[in-house]
CSV table of C-alpha atoms (C1' of nucleotides) in Angstrom, one decimal:
chain,number,residue,atom,x,y,z
O,1,UNK,CA,10.8,10.2,-17.6
O,2,UNK,CA,11.5,6.6,-16.7
O,3,UNK,CA,9.5,5.2,-14.0
O,4,UNK,CA,12.7,5.5,-12.0
O,5,UNK,CA,11.9,8.9,-11.3
O,6,UNK,CA,8.5,8.0,-9.7
O,7,UNK,CA,10.3,5.3,-7.6
O,8,UNK,CA,12.8,8.0,-6.4
O,9,UNK,CA,9.9,10.2,-5.4
O,10,UNK,CA,8.4,7.4,-3.6
O,11,UNK,CA,11.4,6.4,-1.7
O,12,UNK,CA,11.9,10.1,-0.9
O,13,UNK,CA,8.6,10.5,0.7
O,14,UNK,CA,9.0,7.3,2.7
O,15,UNK,CA,12.4,8.2,3.8
O,16,UNK,CA,10.7,11.3,5.4
O,17,UNK,CA,8.0,9.3,7.5
O,18,UNK,CA,8.8,10.2,11.0
O,19,UNK,CA,10.0,7.6,13.4
O,20,UNK,CA,7.0,6.3,15.3
O,21,UNK,CA,4.2,7.0,12.6
O,22,UNK,CA,2.9,5.6,9.7
O,23,UNK,CA,1.5,6.4,6.3
O,24,UNK,CA,-0.6,4.7,3.9
O,25,UNK,CA,0.2,3.7,0.3
O,26,UNK,CA,-2.3,6.1,-0.9
O,27,UNK,CA,-0.9,9.0,1.1
O,28,UNK,CA,2.6,8.3,0.0
O,29,UNK,CA,1.4,8.4,-3.5
O,30,UNK,CA,-0.1,11.6,-3.1
O,31,UNK,CA,3.0,13.3,-1.5
O,32,UNK,CA,5.1,11.8,-4.1
O,33,UNK,CA,2.9,13.7,-6.7
O,34,UNK,CA,1.6,10.5,-7.9
O,35,UNK,CA,-2.1,10.7,-6.7
O,36,UNK,CA,-3.9,7.5,-7.5
O,37,UNK,CA,-1.1,5.4,-7.9
O,38,UNK,CA,-0.9,3.8,-4.4
O,39,UNK,CA,-0.2,0.3,-6.1
O,40,UNK,CA,3.1,1.7,-7.7
O,41,UNK,CA,4.2,2.5,-4.2
O,42,UNK,CA,3.8,-1.2,-3.2
O,43,UNK,CA,5.8,-2.2,-6.2
O,44,UNK,CA,8.3,0.5,-5.3
O,45,UNK,CA,8.8,-0.7,-1.9
O,46,UNK,CA,9.3,-4.5,-3.1
O,47,UNK,CA,12.1,-3.2,-5.5
O,48,UNK,CA,13.6,-1.0,-3.1
O,49,UNK,CA,16.8,-1.1,-1.3
O,50,UNK,CA,15.1,-1.9,2.0
O,51,UNK,CA,18.4,-1.4,3.8
O,52,UNK,CA,17.9,2.3,4.1
O,53,UNK,CA,14.3,2.7,3.7
O,54,UNK,CA,11.6,2.7,6.5
O,55,UNK,CA,9.3,0.6,4.6
O,56,UNK,CA,7.8,-0.6,7.6
O,57,UNK,CA,6.2,2.7,8.1
O,58,UNK,CA,3.8,2.2,5.2
O,59,UNK,CA,0.5,0.4,5.5
O,60,UNK,CA,-2.8,0.2,3.8
O,61,UNK,CA,-5.7,2.9,4.2
O,62,UNK,CA,-7.3,0.7,6.8
O,63,UNK,CA,-4.4,0.7,9.0
O,64,UNK,CA,-3.6,-2.7,8.3
O,65,UNK,CA,-0.1,-4.3,7.3
O,66,UNK,CA,-0.7,-5.2,3.7
O,67,UNK,CA,1.9,-8.4,3.9
O,68,UNK,CA,0.4,-11.9,4.3
O,69,UNK,CA,-0.3,-12.3,8.0
O,70,UNK,CA,2.5,-14.5,9.3
O,71,UNK,CA,4.7,-14.1,6.4
O,72,UNK,CA,8.4,-13.1,7.5
O,73,UNK,CA,7.8,-9.8,6.1
O,74,UNK,CA,4.7,-9.3,8.1
O,75,UNK,CA,6.5,-10.2,11.2
O,76,UNK,CA,9.5,-8.1,10.4
O,77,UNK,CA,7.1,-5.1,9.7
O,78,UNK,CA,5.2,-6.0,12.9
O,79,UNK,CA,8.4,-6.1,14.9
O,80,UNK,CA,10.1,-2.9,13.5
O,81,UNK,CA,7.0,-0.8,14.3
O,82,UNK,CA,6.8,-2.1,17.8
O,83,UNK,CA,10.3,-1.3,18.3
O,84,UNK,CA,9.4,2.3,17.5
O,85,UNK,CA,6.7,2.2,20.1
O,86,UNK,CA,3.8,1.6,17.4
O,87,UNK,CA,1.2,-0.5,18.9
O,88,UNK,CA,0.1,-3.4,16.5
O,89,UNK,CA,-3.1,-5.5,17.3
O,90,UNK,CA,-3.9,-8.2,15.1
O,91,UNK,CA,-1.9,-6.8,12.4
O,92,UNK,CA,-3.5,-3.2,12.7
O,93,UNK,CA,-2.6,-0.1,13.9
O,94,UNK,CA,-4.7,3.0,15.0
O,95,UNK,CA,-4.2,5.6,12.4
O,96,UNK,CA,-6.0,8.2,14.5
O,97,UNK,CA,-2.9,7.9,16.8
O,98,UNK,CA,-0.2,6.9,14.6
O,99,UNK,CA,-1.2,8.2,11.4
O,100,UNK,CA,1.6,10.8,9.7
O,101,UNK,CA,0.1,13.9,9.5
O,102,UNK,CA,2.1,16.0,7.1
O,103,UNK,CA,3.3,19.5,8.3
O,104,UNK,CA,2.8,18.7,11.9
O,105,UNK,CA,3.0,16.0,14.3
O,106,UNK,CA,-0.4,15.5,15.8
O,107,UNK,CA,0.1,17.7,18.6
O,108,UNK,CA,-3.7,16.9,20.0
O,109,UNK,CA,-3.9,13.1,19.8
O,110,UNK,CA,-0.8,12.0,21.4
G,1,DG,C1',0.7,-8.2,-27.5
G,2,DA,C1',-3.0,-10.4,-24.5
G,3,DC,C1',-3.6,-12.0,-19.8
G,4,DA,C1',-2.9,-12.6,-15.0
G,5,DT,C1',-1.3,-10.6,-10.4
G,6,DG,C1',-0.6,-7.8,-6.7
G,7,DA,C1',3.0,-4.5,-0.2
G,8,DC,C1',-3.6,-0.3,-3.0
G,9,DA,C1',-7.9,3.1,-2.6
G,10,DT,C1',-12.3,4.7,-2.9
G,11,DA,C1',-17.2,4.3,-3.1
G,12,DA,C1',-21.6,1.9,-2.7
G,13,DC,C1',-24.6,-1.3,-0.8
J,1,DC,C1',-17.4,-6.1,10.0
J,2,DG,C1',-18.4,-8.0,4.3
J,3,DT,C1',-18.8,-8.0,-0.8
J,4,DT,C1',-18.6,-5.8,-5.6
J,5,DA,C1',-17.1,-2.7,-8.6
J,6,DT,C1',-13.8,0.5,-10.8
J,7,DG,C1',-9.5,2.7,-11.2
J,8,DC,C1',-4.4,2.3,-11.3
J,9,DC,C1',-0.1,0.3,-13.5
J,10,DA,C1',4.6,-2.3,-13.0
J,11,DT,C1',6.0,-6.9,-13.8
J,12,DG,C1',5.8,-11.5,-15.2
J,13,DT,C1',4.1,-15.2,-18.3
DNA sequence: GACATGACATAAC
DNA sequence: CGTTATGCCATGT
């Protein structure tokens, strides 16, 4: 009942995003059984125990890092993504290449 | 309770 | 690539 359950579902999905891939807020919301609640994902990440969560693998639907450019969070996310081999150019990521396709690892576009 | 804000999305122009 | 509009909703004032 409490929104806590929703947060749990969200954190759960985020935790399952494979290394080197990224998912959009909306995608995470859908996978968490919360269609249309992309915003809640952002809120959940903000409240989340970032220590254990690959929050950096979540970006917006346009493949752009949602945090303010040049903010500490932005740089941290960019750094973590690059460390996983995800190319970030001008705060952007190519979703066709790094987007997380649930159920299989893009075997053709690698 | 009303109002404003924001790590968002989608559609339409 | 832009802007506007609408939907969404937890949080904070």
